[in-house]
Coordinates of C-alpha atoms in Angstrom, one line a residue:
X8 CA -5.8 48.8 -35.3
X9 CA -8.2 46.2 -35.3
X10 CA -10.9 45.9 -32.6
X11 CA -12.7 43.0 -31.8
X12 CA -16.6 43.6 -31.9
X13 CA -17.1 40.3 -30.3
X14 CA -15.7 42.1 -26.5
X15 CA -17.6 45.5 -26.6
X16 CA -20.9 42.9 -26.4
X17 CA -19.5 41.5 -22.8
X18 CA -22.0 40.8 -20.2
X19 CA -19.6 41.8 -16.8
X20 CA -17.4 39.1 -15.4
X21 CA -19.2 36.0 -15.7
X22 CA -17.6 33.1 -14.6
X23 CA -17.8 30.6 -17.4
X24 CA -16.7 26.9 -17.6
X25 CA -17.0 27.1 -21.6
X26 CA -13.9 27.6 -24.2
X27 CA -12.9 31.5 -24.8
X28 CA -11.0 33.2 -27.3
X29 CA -7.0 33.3 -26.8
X30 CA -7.1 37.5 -27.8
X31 CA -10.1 38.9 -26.3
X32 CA -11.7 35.7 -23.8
X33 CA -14.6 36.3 -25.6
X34 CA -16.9 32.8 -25.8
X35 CA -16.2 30.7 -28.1
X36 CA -19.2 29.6 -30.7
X37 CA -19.2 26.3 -32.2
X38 CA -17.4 27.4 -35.1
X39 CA -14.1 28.7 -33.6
X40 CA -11.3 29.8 -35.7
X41 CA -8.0 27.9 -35.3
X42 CA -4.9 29.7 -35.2
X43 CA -1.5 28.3 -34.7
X44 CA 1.3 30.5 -33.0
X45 CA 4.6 29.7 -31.5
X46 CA 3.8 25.8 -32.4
X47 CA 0.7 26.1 -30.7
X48 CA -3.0 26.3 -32.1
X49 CA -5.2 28.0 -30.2
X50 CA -9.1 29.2 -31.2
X51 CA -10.2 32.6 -31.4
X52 CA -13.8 34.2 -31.9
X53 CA -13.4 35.9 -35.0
X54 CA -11.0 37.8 -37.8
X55 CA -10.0 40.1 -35.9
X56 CA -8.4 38.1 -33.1
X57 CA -6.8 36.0 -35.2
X58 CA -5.1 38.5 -37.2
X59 CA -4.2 40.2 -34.0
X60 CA -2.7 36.5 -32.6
X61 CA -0.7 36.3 -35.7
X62 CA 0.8 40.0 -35.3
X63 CA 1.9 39.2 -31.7
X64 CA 3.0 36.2 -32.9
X65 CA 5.2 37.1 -36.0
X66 CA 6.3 40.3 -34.0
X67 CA 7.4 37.6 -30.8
X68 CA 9.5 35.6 -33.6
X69 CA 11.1 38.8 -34.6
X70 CA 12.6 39.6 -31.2
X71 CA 13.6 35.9 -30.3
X72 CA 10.9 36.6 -27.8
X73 CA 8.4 33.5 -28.5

């Protein structure tokens, strides 16, 4: 299991108008990484999350569930 290191650094419940990863809502840098799932791209903070987006995503295909 892969943990994103990105969301132990959280600073509480912020409210923030800025982009945030699709896994972990996380902030987003200006280098985001793009990852398309279910026919949709969405940006994520780091490896981690978008390995974990592609799991969900490949597992959601599997059950019809998308």
């Amino acid at each position: 299991m892969l943990i994103c290191m990105r969301r132990t650094e959280r600073h509480g419940d912020e409210i923030m108008t800025e982009k945030t990863c699709a896994a972990c809502d996380c902030q987003l840098d200006a280098n985001p990484i793009r990852v398309k799932v279910g026919g949709k791209t969405v940006e994520v903070c780091c490896e981690e999350c978008a390995f974990a987006l592609n799991e969900a995503g490949a597992s959601a295909a599997g059950t019809g569930e998308e």
